[in-house]
Amino acid sequence: RFSNLIPTMRIRFTFLALFAAFSLIQAGAQQANLKKLQQGDVASWKQIQRPAIANSGRWVAYALQPNEGDPSLHAFDEDQNKTWDFPRADRHAFSSDSRFLVFMIKPDRDSLMAMRRRKAKKEDLPVDTLGIFDLGTRTLTKIPNVQSFQIPSKWPGLLAYHLEPGK
């Protein structure tokens, strides 16, 4: 009985050894073709943040936040299959009737950091701007020196915003 098993086990062992060797060679060849990850690659990665869908379902908005740099807001129109981009925009919300996309536009990060390095006074630093994008006419209205805003979830046509004091 054992004499019949030994040739079968040798064949299985040989087959297993060949399969393992082939797998290692194949894995090595695939790794040779892969590009190594560099520091610049990590800096260019972006994260999707705060995805939102308008109540009508026609519009989708999301913020792209890079690891380094300013965020950008993207609004996608399902009917026209078109995307509108708003640089440095963040903290967005749709109105309850899906007629407006409201968001904050931040000052340029590089210029803000340069002013802070020069030790500019806080009141001399640029502040956020409120952006109101009319989804029907595709027009953008900007209101400068805004600290924050709120849109009610049920009543259309209302927007409350708080201006920076002394500006």
XYZ file of N, CA and C in Angstrom:
501
model
N 0.810 -1.204 0.000
C 0.000 0.000 0.000
C 0.848 1.262 0.000
N 1.878 1.300 0.854
C 2.699 2.508 0.901
C 3.507 2.685 -0.374
N 3.845 1.599 -1.007
C 4.624 1.701 -2.240
C 3.796 2.354 -3.355
N 2.484 2.196 -3.322
C 1.619 2.839 -4.319
C 1.438 4.335 -4.028
N 1.537 4.747 -2.768
C 1.334 6.146 -2.382
C 2.559 7.006 -2.639
N 3.737 6.450 -2.558
C 4.959 7.239 -2.685
C 5.058 7.895 -4.063
N 4.848 7.221 -5.190
C 4.907 7.923 -6.477
C 3.820 9.002 -6.597
N 2.650 8.748 -6.065
C 1.583 9.740 -6.110
C 1.958 10.969 -5.301
N 2.556 10.789 -4.148
C 2.971 11.918 -3.316
C 4.106 12.686 -3.982
N 5.020 11.985 -4.661
C 6.099 12.671 -5.371
C 5.530 13.555 -6.486
N 4.553 13.037 -7.187
C 3.947 13.823 -8.262
C 3.255 15.046 -7.679
N 2.532 14.856 -6.604
C 1.853 15.993 -5.958
C 2.858 17.007 -5.431
N 3.914 16.546 -4.800
C 4.932 17.441 -4.264
C 5.619 18.203 -5.393
N 5.940 17.521 -6.475
C 6.581 18.170 -7.614
C 5.651 19.223 -8.213
N 4.391 18.869 -8.368
C 3.422 19.811 -8.900
C 3.288 21.030 -7.988
N 3.229 20.818 -6.682
C 3.124 21.908 -5.713
C 4.352 22.800 -5.764
N 5.554 22.191 -5.866
C 6.788 22.963 -5.932
C 6.842 23.802 -7.211
N 6.439 23.248 -8.319
C 6.415 24.002 -9.578
C 5.406 25.145 -9.520
N 4.254 24.891 -8.941
C 3.238 25.927 -8.811
C 3.742 27.077 -7.933
N 4.382 26.754 -6.822
C 4.921 27.784 -5.929
C 6.004 28.594 -6.628
N 6.882 27.934 -7.341
C 7.954 28.638 -8.048
C 7.379 29.562 -9.119
N 6.409 29.069 -9.870
C 5.787 29.887 -10.901
C 5.091 31.104 -10.286
N 4.422 30.908 -9.165
C 3.724 32.010 -8.492
C 4.707 33.073 -8.028
N 5.844 32.665 -7.478
C 6.851 33.622 -7.025
C 7.444 34.396 -8.198
N 7.704 33.728 -9.297
C 8.246 34.400 -10.474
C 7.231 35.405 -11.018
N 5.972 35.021 -11.063
C 4.919 35.892 -11.564
C 4.759 37.112 -10.660
N 4.787 36.918 -9.349
C 4.654 38.036 -8.402
C 5.835 38.983 -8.537
N 7.030 38.447 -8.718
C 8.217 39.291 -8.891
C 8.134 40.115 -10.164
N 7.623 39.544 -11.234
C 7.489 40.270 -12.495
C 6.453 41.378 -12.374
N 5.373 41.130 -11.639
C 4.356 42.160 -11.466
C 4.875 43.307 -10.615
N 5.654 43.005 -9.592
C 6.188 44.063 -8.744
C 7.195 44.911 -9.489
N 7.920 44.336 -10.440
C 8.889 45.104 -11.211
C 8.197 46.164 -12.056
N 6.948 45.940 -12.478
C 6.221 46.888 -13.310
C 5.522 47.977 -12.507
N 5.384 47.832 -11.196
C 4.676 48.807 -10.375
C 5.542 50.038 -10.137
N 4.892 51.194 -10.148
C 5.575 52.448 -9.854
C 5.640 52.623 -8.341
N 6.775 53.060 -7.863
C 6.925 53.285 -6.427
C 6.218 54.571 -6.029
N 5.627 54.552 -4.854
C 4.899 55.697 -4.335
C 5.891 56.765 -3.873
N 5.703 57.986 -4.350
C 6.570 59.110 -4.006
C 5.822 60.081 -3.086
N 6.553 60.995 -2.466
C 5.947 61.985 -1.573
C 4.968 62.883 -2.332
N 5.309 63.232 -3.571
C 4.422 64.069 -4.380
C 3.109 63.395 -4.702
N 3.117 62.059 -4.807
C 1.883 61.323 -5.074
C 0.915 61.468 -3.911
N 1.424 61.369 -2.706
C 0.574 61.492 -1.518
C 0.016 62.905 -1.419
N 0.821 63.908 -1.764
C 0.366 65.296 -1.690
C -0.747 65.573 -2.693
N -0.791 64.836 -3.791
C -1.808 65.089 -4.814
C -3.116 64.346 -4.559
N -3.174 63.475 -3.580
C -4.406 62.756 -3.273
C -5.467 63.717 -2.777
N -6.712 63.428 -3.110
C -7.831 64.258 -2.667
C -8.883 63.373 -2.029
N -9.588 63.937 -1.052
C -10.656 63.215 -0.369
C -11.993 63.856 -0.716
N -12.998 63.024 -0.946
C -14.349 63.533 -1.152
C -14.971 63.751 0.228
N -15.444 64.967 0.456
C -16.036 65.292 1.747
C -17.414 65.913 1.554
N -18.264 65.706 2.513
C -19.609 66.276 2.581
C -20.420 66.121 1.291
N -20.614 64.905 0.812
C -21.482 64.746 -0.362
C -22.916 65.113 -0.003
N -23.591 65.780 -0.928
C -24.978 66.197 -0.688
C -25.769 66.063 -1.981
N -27.023 65.670 -1.848
C -27.931 65.555 -2.985
C -29.090 66.509 -2.749
N -29.426 67.294 -3.763
C -30.558 68.217 -3.654
C -31.844 67.412 -3.502
N -32.844 68.016 -2.885
C -34.117 67.326 -2.670
C -34.761 66.866 -3.975
N -34.508 67.583 -5.059
C -35.073 67.191 -6.356
C -34.353 65.979 -6.938
N -33.157 65.703 -6.453
C -32.367 64.594 -6.963
C -31.594 64.922 -8.225
N -31.740 66.117 -8.723
C -31.079 66.509 -9.979
C -29.625 66.918 -9.754
N -29.317 67.482 -8.616
C -27.983 68.033 -8.351
C -27.282 67.239 -7.259
N -25.974 67.089 -7.419
C -25.109 66.476 -6.414
C -23.949 67.426 -6.187
N -23.592 67.648 -4.934
C -22.452 68.508 -4.608
C -21.528 67.763 -3.650
N -20.239 67.995 -3.806
C -19.243 67.398 -2.917
C -17.996 68.277 -2.922
N -17.274 68.232 -1.820
C -16.027 68.987 -1.704
C -14.857 68.037 -1.908
N -13.877 68.472 -2.678
C -12.630 67.724 -2.843
C -11.570 68.419 -2.010
N -11.059 67.715 -1.010
C -10.071 68.272 -0.099
C -8.719 67.606 -0.370
N -7.750 68.355 -0.920
C -6.424 67.767 -1.118
C -5.682 67.675 0.216
N -4.658 66.828 0.262
C -3.848 66.742 1.476
C -3.135 68.059 1.740
N -2.765 68.747 0.672
C -2.137 70.064 0.790
C -2.824 71.000 -0.191
N -3.231 72.154 0.284
C -3.839 73.126 -0.618
C -5.277 73.428 -0.284
N -5.890 74.186 -1.190
C -7.257 74.656 -0.993
C -8.281 73.625 -1.462
N -9.424 73.556 -0.765
C -10.481 72.646 -1.212
C -11.200 73.233 -2.431
N -12.000 72.419 -3.079
C -12.839 72.901 -4.174
C -14.189 72.193 -4.087
N -15.216 72.920 -4.478
C -16.576 72.384 -4.461
C -16.969 72.038 -5.888
N -17.607 70.898 -6.061
C -18.050 70.450 -7.376
C -19.553 70.196 -7.305
N -20.289 70.803 -8.231
C -21.736 70.623 -8.325
C -22.037 69.966 -9.666
N -22.687 68.816 -9.623
C -22.981 68.044 -10.827
C -24.464 68.108 -11.130
N -24.804 68.476 -12.374
C -26.184 68.528 -12.850
C -26.475 67.242 -13.610
N -27.376 66.431 -13.087
C -27.706 65.141 -13.685
C -28.345 65.295 -15.059
N -29.209 66.308 -15.247
C -29.906 66.475 -16.525
C -28.954 66.849 -17.661
N -28.038 67.763 -17.394
C -27.108 68.215 -18.429
C -25.788 67.449 -18.428
N -25.600 66.596 -17.426
C -24.364 65.820 -17.304
C -23.145 66.745 -17.319
N -23.217 67.813 -16.525
C -22.165 68.826 -16.475
C -21.814 69.131 -15.027
N -20.540 69.446 -14.800
C -20.065 69.758 -13.459
C -19.584 71.204 -13.401
N -19.971 71.916 -12.356
C -19.486 73.267 -12.088
C -18.503 73.168 -10.930
N -17.360 73.831 -11.072
C -16.314 73.806 -10.054
C -16.183 75.182 -9.417
N -16.049 75.180 -8.093
C -15.882 76.417 -7.344
C -14.624 76.285 -6.493
N -13.518 76.934 -6.902
C -12.274 76.814 -6.137
C -12.396 77.452 -4.758
N -11.713 76.861 -3.807
C -11.633 77.317 -2.417
C -12.982 77.312 -1.706
N -13.986 76.646 -2.261
C -15.321 76.615 -1.657
C -15.449 75.415 -0.726
N -16.214 75.617 0.333
C -16.383 74.584 1.350
C -17.691 74.849 2.086
N -18.079 73.954 2.980
C -19.280 74.078 3.811
C -20.493 74.467 2.965
N -21.034 73.547 2.225
C -22.101 73.831 1.280
C -23.419 73.211 1.728
N -24.512 73.746 1.169
C -25.853 73.219 1.446
C -26.776 73.624 0.309
N -27.730 72.748 -0.001
C -28.766 73.055 -0.976
C -29.954 73.667 -0.255
N -30.668 74.557 -0.950
C -31.919 75.070 -0.386
C -32.965 73.949 -0.459
N -34.003 74.054 0.363
C -34.988 72.972 0.434
C -35.783 72.808 -0.856
N -35.875 73.877 -1.669
C -36.585 73.776 -2.942
C -35.649 73.455 -4.114
N -34.393 73.162 -3.816
C -33.380 72.784 -4.816
C -33.137 73.876 -5.857
N -33.296 75.131 -5.463
C -33.051 76.235 -6.389
C -31.679 76.856 -6.199
N -31.061 76.669 -5.012
C -29.788 77.324 -4.726
C -28.811 76.361 -4.058
N -27.542 76.578 -4.345
C -26.449 75.927 -3.629
C -25.685 77.042 -2.941
N -25.610 76.980 -1.630
C -24.958 78.027 -0.842
C -23.707 77.443 -0.224
N -22.608 78.214 -0.237
C -21.333 77.712 0.279
C -20.438 78.871 0.697
N -19.409 78.540 1.452
C -18.414 79.518 1.876
C -17.201 79.424 0.963
N -16.667 80.580 0.565
C -15.454 80.645 -0.240
C -14.346 81.158 0.669
N -13.328 80.342 0.862
C -12.235 80.695 1.760
C -11.199 81.548 1.038
N -10.450 82.363 1.767
C -9.331 83.076 1.145
C -8.266 82.078 0.685
N -7.446 82.498 -0.263
C -6.377 81.647 -0.765
C -5.448 81.255 0.376
N -5.226 79.957 0.523
C -4.442 79.428 1.649
C -3.013 79.961 1.658
N -2.378 80.022 0.484
C -0.991 80.483 0.417
C -0.851 81.943 0.821
N -1.753 82.799 0.331
C -1.664 84.214 0.698
C -2.004 84.425 2.171
N -2.930 83.634 2.694
C -3.269 83.725 4.113
C -2.084 83.322 4.992
N -1.392 82.242 4.598
C -0.213 81.805 5.358
C 0.905 82.840 5.273
N 1.083 83.462 4.113
C 2.124 84.490 3.952
C 1.820 85.691 4.852
N 0.558 86.081 4.937
C 0.188 87.200 5.809
C 0.408 86.846 7.278
N 0.123 85.602 7.644
C 0.344 85.188 9.034
C 1.827 85.151 9.364
N 2.651 84.742 8.398
C 4.111 84.746 8.625
C 4.633 86.155 8.815
N 4.000 87.127 8.139
C 4.393 88.527 8.302
C 3.773 89.138 9.551
N 3.056 88.296 10.326
C 2.427 88.690 11.587
C 1.407 89.821 11.398
N 0.572 89.671 10.368
C -0.499 90.636 10.128
C -1.532 90.515 11.248
N -2.154 91.615 11.568
C -3.195 91.609 12.592
C -4.386 90.794 12.114
N -5.089 90.217 13.064
C -6.220 89.357 12.732
C -7.282 90.109 11.931
N -7.508 91.364 12.263
C -8.528 92.135 11.546
C -8.095 92.503 10.126
N -6.796 92.382 9.817
C -6.306 92.662 8.466
C -6.319 91.422 7.561
N -6.532 90.243 8.146
C -6.556 89.013 7.354
C -7.838 88.941 6.531
N -7.775 88.413 5.327
C -9.006 88.266 4.541
C -9.935 87.240 5.188
N -11.227 87.462 5.009
C -12.226 86.568 5.612
C -13.009 85.855 4.514
N -13.861 84.939 4.927
C -14.627 84.134 3.994
C -15.676 84.967 3.258
N -16.080 84.457 2.115
C -17.129 85.056 1.295
C -18.232 84.023 1.122
N -19.464 84.477 1.155
C -20.599 83.587 0.935
C -20.885 83.522 -0.558
N -20.979 82.310 -1.079
C -21.333 82.111 -2.479
C -22.723 81.521 -2.583
N -23.564 82.127 -3.427
C -24.918 81.636 -3.660
C -25.025 81.336 -5.155
N -25.081 80.058 -5.486
C -25.156 79.626 -6.884
C -26.601 79.304 -7.209
N -27.177 80.064 -8.139
C -28.553 79.830 -8.590
C -28.528 78.661 -9.569
N -29.141 77.554 -9.189
C -29.090 76.342 -10.002
C -29.933 76.458 -11.271
N -30.872 77.383 -11.306
C -31.706 77.566 -12.492
C -31.020 78.409 -13.553
N -30.457 79.544 -13.147
C -29.824 80.462 -14.094
C -28.315 80.260 -14.196
N -27.755 79.451 -13.309
C -26.309 79.157 -13.266
C -25.482 80.429 -13.016
N -25.997 81.292 -12.148
C -25.264 82.515 -11.796
C -24.794 82.422 -10.358
N -23.655 83.041 -10.101
C -23.049 83.030 -8.768
C -23.085 84.432 -8.183
N -23.627 84.555 -6.993
C -23.648 85.812 -6.245
C -22.715 85.656 -5.055
N -21.863 86.664 -4.823
C -20.913 86.605 -3.711
C -21.213 87.716 -2.714
N -21.181 87.354 -1.429
C -21.369 88.313 -0.341
C -20.115 88.236 0.523
N -19.300 89.302 0.562
C -18.030 89.244 1.304
C -18.223 89.374 2.815
N -17.163 89.009 3.537
C -17.070 89.188 4.991
C -18.150 88.438 5.762
N -18.402 87.198 5.399
C -19.432 86.402 6.067
C -18.754 85.385 6.976
N -19.231 85.294 8.206
C -18.696 84.353 9.183
C -19.330 82.980 9.058
N -20.672 82.936 8.924
C -21.385 81.662 8.840
C -22.744 81.890 8.179
N -23.412 80.776 7.853
C -24.746 80.862 7.265
C -25.564 79.653 7.702
N -26.883 79.778 7.569
C -27.812 78.683 7.844
C -28.937 78.732 6.820
N -29.365 77.546 6.401
C -30.514 77.417 5.510
C -31.519 76.520 6.220
N -32.792 76.940 6.310
C -33.780 76.059 6.947
C -34.041 74.819 6.092
N -34.355 73.727 6.750
C -34.546 72.473 6.035
C -35.930 72.354 5.399
N -36.883 73.192 5.811
C -38.250 73.027 5.287
C -38.791 74.241 4.551
N -38.351 75.438 4.847
C -38.928 76.639 4.248
C -38.021 77.162 3.146
N -38.467 77.108 1.907
C -37.620 77.596 0.813
C -37.563 79.120 0.779
N -36.506 79.635 0.208
C -36.380 81.076 0.022
C -35.771 81.810 1.196
N -35.388 81.111 2.264
C -34.792 81.774 3.420
C -33.329 81.403 3.551
N -32.523 82.404 3.897
C -31.096 82.219 4.134
C -30.680 83.209 5.204
N -30.045 82.720 6.236
C -29.536 83.608 7.295
C -28.016 83.516 7.277
N -27.362 84.691 7.325
C -25.904 84.689 7.384
C -25.427 85.736 8.375
N -24.271 85.488 8.931
C -23.695 86.344 9.966
C -22.439 87.000 9.417
N -22.430 88.325 9.389
C -21.290 89.074 8.891
C -20.208 89.188 9.954
N -18.968 89.335 9.495
C -17.846 89.573 10.412
C -18.050 90.934 11.069
N -17.825 91.032 12.380
C -17.998 92.334 13.033
C -16.918 93.320 12.579
N -17.349 94.542 12.362
C -16.406 95.613 12.007
C -15.937 95.585 10.569
N -16.503 94.771 9.730
C -16.039 94.696 8.342
C -17.042 95.370 7.426
